[in-house]
CSV table of C-alpha atoms in Angstrom, one decimal:
chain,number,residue,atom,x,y,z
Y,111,UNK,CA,117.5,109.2,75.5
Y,112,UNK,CA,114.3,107.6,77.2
Y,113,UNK,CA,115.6,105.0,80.0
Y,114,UNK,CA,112.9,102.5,81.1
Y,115,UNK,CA,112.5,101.0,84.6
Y,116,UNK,CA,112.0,97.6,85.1
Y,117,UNK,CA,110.7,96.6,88.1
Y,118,UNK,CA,108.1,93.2,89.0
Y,119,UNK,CA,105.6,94.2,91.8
Y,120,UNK,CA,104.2,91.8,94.1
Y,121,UNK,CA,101.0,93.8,95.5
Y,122,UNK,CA,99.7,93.4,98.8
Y,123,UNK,CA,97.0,90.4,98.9
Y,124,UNK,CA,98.9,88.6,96.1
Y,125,UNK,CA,100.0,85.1,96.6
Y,126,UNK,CA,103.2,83.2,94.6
Y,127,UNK,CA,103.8,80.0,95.1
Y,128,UNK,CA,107.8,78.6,93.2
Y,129,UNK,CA,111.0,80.8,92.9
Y,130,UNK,CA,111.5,83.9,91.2
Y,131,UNK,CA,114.4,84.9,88.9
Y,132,UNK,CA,114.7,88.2,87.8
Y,133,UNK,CA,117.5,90.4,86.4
Y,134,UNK,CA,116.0,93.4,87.3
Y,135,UNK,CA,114.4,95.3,90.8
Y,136,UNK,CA,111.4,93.3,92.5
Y,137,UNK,CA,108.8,95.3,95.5
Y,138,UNK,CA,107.1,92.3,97.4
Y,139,UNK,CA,104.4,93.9,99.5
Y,140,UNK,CA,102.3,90.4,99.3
Y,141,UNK,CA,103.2,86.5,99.7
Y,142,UNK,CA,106.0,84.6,98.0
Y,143,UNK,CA,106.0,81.0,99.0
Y,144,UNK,CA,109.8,80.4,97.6
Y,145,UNK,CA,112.8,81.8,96.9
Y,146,UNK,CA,114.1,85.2,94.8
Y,147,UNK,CA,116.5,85.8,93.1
Y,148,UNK,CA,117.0,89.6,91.6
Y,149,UNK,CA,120.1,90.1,89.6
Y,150,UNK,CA,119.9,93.8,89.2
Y,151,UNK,CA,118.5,96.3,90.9
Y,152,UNK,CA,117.2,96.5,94.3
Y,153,UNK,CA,115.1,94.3,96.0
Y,154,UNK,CA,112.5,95.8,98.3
Y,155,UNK,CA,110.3,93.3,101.0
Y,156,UNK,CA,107.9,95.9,102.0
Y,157,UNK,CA,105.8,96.4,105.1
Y,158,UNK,CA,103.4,93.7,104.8
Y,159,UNK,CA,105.8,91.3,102.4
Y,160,UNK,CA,106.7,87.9,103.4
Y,161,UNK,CA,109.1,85.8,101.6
Y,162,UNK,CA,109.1,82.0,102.8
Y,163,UNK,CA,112.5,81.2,101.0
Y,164,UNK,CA,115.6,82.8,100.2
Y,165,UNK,CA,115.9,86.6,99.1
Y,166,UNK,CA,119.2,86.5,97.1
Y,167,UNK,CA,120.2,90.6,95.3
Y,168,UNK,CA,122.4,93.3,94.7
Y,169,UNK,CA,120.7,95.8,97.0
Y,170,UNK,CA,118.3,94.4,99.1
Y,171,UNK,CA,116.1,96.5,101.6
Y,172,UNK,CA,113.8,94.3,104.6
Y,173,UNK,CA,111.0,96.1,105.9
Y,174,UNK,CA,108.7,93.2,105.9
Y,175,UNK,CA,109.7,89.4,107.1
Y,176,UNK,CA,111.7,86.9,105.1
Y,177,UNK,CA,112.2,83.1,106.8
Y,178,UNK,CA,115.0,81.9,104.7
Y,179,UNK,CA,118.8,83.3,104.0
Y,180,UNK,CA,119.5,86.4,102.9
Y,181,UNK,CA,121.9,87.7,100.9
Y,182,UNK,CA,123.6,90.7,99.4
Y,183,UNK,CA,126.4,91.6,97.2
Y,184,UNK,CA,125.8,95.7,97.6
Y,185,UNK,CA,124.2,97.7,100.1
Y,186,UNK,CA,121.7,95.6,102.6
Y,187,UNK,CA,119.3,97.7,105.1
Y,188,UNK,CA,116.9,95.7,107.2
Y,189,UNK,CA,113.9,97.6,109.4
Y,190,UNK,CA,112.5,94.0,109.3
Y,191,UNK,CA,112.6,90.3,110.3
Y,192,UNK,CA,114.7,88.0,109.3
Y,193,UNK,CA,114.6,84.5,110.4
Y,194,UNK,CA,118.1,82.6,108.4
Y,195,UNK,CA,121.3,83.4,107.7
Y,196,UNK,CA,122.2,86.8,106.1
Y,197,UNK,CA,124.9,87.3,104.2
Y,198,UNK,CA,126.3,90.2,102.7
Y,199,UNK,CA,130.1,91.5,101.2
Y,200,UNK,CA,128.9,95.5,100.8
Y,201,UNK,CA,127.5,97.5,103.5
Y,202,UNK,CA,124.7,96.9,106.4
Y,203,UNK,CA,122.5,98.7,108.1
Y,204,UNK,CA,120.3,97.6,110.8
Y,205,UNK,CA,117.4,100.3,111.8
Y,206,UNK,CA,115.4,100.6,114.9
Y,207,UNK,CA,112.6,97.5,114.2
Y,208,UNK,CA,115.5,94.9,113.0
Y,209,UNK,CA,114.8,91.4,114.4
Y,210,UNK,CA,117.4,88.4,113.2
Y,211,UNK,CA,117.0,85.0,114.3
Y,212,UNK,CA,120.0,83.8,112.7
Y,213,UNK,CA,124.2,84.2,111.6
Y,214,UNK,CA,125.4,87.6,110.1
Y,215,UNK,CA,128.5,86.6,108.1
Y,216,UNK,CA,130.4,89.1,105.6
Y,217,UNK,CA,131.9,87.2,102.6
Y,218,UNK,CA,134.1,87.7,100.0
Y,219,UNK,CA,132.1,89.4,96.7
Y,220,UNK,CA,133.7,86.3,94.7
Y,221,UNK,CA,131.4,83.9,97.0
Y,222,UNK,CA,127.8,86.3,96.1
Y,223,UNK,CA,125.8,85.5,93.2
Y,224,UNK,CA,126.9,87.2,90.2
Y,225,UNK,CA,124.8,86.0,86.8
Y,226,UNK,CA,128.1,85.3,85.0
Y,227,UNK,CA,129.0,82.5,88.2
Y,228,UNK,CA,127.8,79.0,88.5
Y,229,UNK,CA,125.4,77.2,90.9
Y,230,UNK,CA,128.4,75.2,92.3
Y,231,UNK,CA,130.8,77.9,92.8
Y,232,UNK,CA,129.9,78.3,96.4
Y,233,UNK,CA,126.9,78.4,98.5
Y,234,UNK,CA,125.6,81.7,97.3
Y,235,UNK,CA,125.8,81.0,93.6
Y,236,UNK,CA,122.7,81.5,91.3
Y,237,UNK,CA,122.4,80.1,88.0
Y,238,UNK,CA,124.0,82.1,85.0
Y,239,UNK,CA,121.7,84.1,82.9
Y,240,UNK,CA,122.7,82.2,79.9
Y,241,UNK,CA,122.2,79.4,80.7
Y,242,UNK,CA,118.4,80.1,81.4
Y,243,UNK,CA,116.6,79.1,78.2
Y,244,UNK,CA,113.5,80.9,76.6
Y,245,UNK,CA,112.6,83.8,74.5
Y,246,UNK,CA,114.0,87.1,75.7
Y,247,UNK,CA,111.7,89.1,77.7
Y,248,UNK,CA,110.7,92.4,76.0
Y,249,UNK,CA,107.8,93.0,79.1
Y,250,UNK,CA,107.2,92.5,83.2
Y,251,UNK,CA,106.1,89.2,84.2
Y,252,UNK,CA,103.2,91.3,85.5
Y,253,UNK,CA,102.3,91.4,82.2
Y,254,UNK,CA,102.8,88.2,81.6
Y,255,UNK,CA,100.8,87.3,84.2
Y,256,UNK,CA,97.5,89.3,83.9
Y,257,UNK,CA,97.4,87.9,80.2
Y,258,UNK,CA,97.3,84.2,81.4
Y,259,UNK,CA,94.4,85.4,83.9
Y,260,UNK,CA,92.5,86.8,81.3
């Protein structure tokens, strides 16, 4: 059985400007000027990645800097900066370079974003995958992407 692995890259020197939904693992090593949401997966701001908005996912690793909230419903590890609110309902581990300006709050796994939940079911909700119209995506937004610059 062949599994694939889906994961959207943001590469160093790369800018993106709006929010990012994605129900799968996202690497930022470059600029995003907005919020992300990953639904799946693990979501990685690298050394060198800055998101400028809200970093909302299941496993969620900061070795870069984020200025916005941040939130996790599994494992968080941060050997980053942070400048908001984190909040998380698995576990957390801080390593030697962590720097938080901001509250560190467990919650309840019910109040995380799941992508069956609603946008006002509590602060933390994200918008249900269904609800989200468009074709279904068969490729990365990577993909995508390069195309549209061609």
């Amino acid at each position: 059985m062949k599994t694939e692995l889906n994961i959207t890259l943001i590469a160093r020197g790369c800018a993106i400007t709006g929010d990012m939904v994605v129900d799968h693992g996202v690497s930022c090593f470059g600029l995003l000027d907005g919020g992300i949401i990953s639904t799946a997966g693990l979501l990685h701001i690298g050394d060198g990645g800055l998101v400028k908005g809200t970093a909302q996912g299941e496993h969620v690793r900061i070795d870069g800097r984020v200025h916005g909230d941040v939130h996790a419903r599994g494992a968080l590890e941060i050997n980053g900066q942070v400048s908001g609110d984190i909040f998380y309902c698995g576990t957390i581990r801080l390593g030697p370079r962590a720097s938080l300006n901001g509250t560190l709050k467990r919650v309840a796994r019910m109040l995380t974003i799941e992508a069956d939940s609603t946008p006002d079911e509590g602060p933390i909700a994200a918008p249900r995958m269904d609800d989200m119209k468009g074709p279904e995506r068969t490729e990365s937004n990577v993909t995508e992407l390069s195309r549209a610059m061609a």
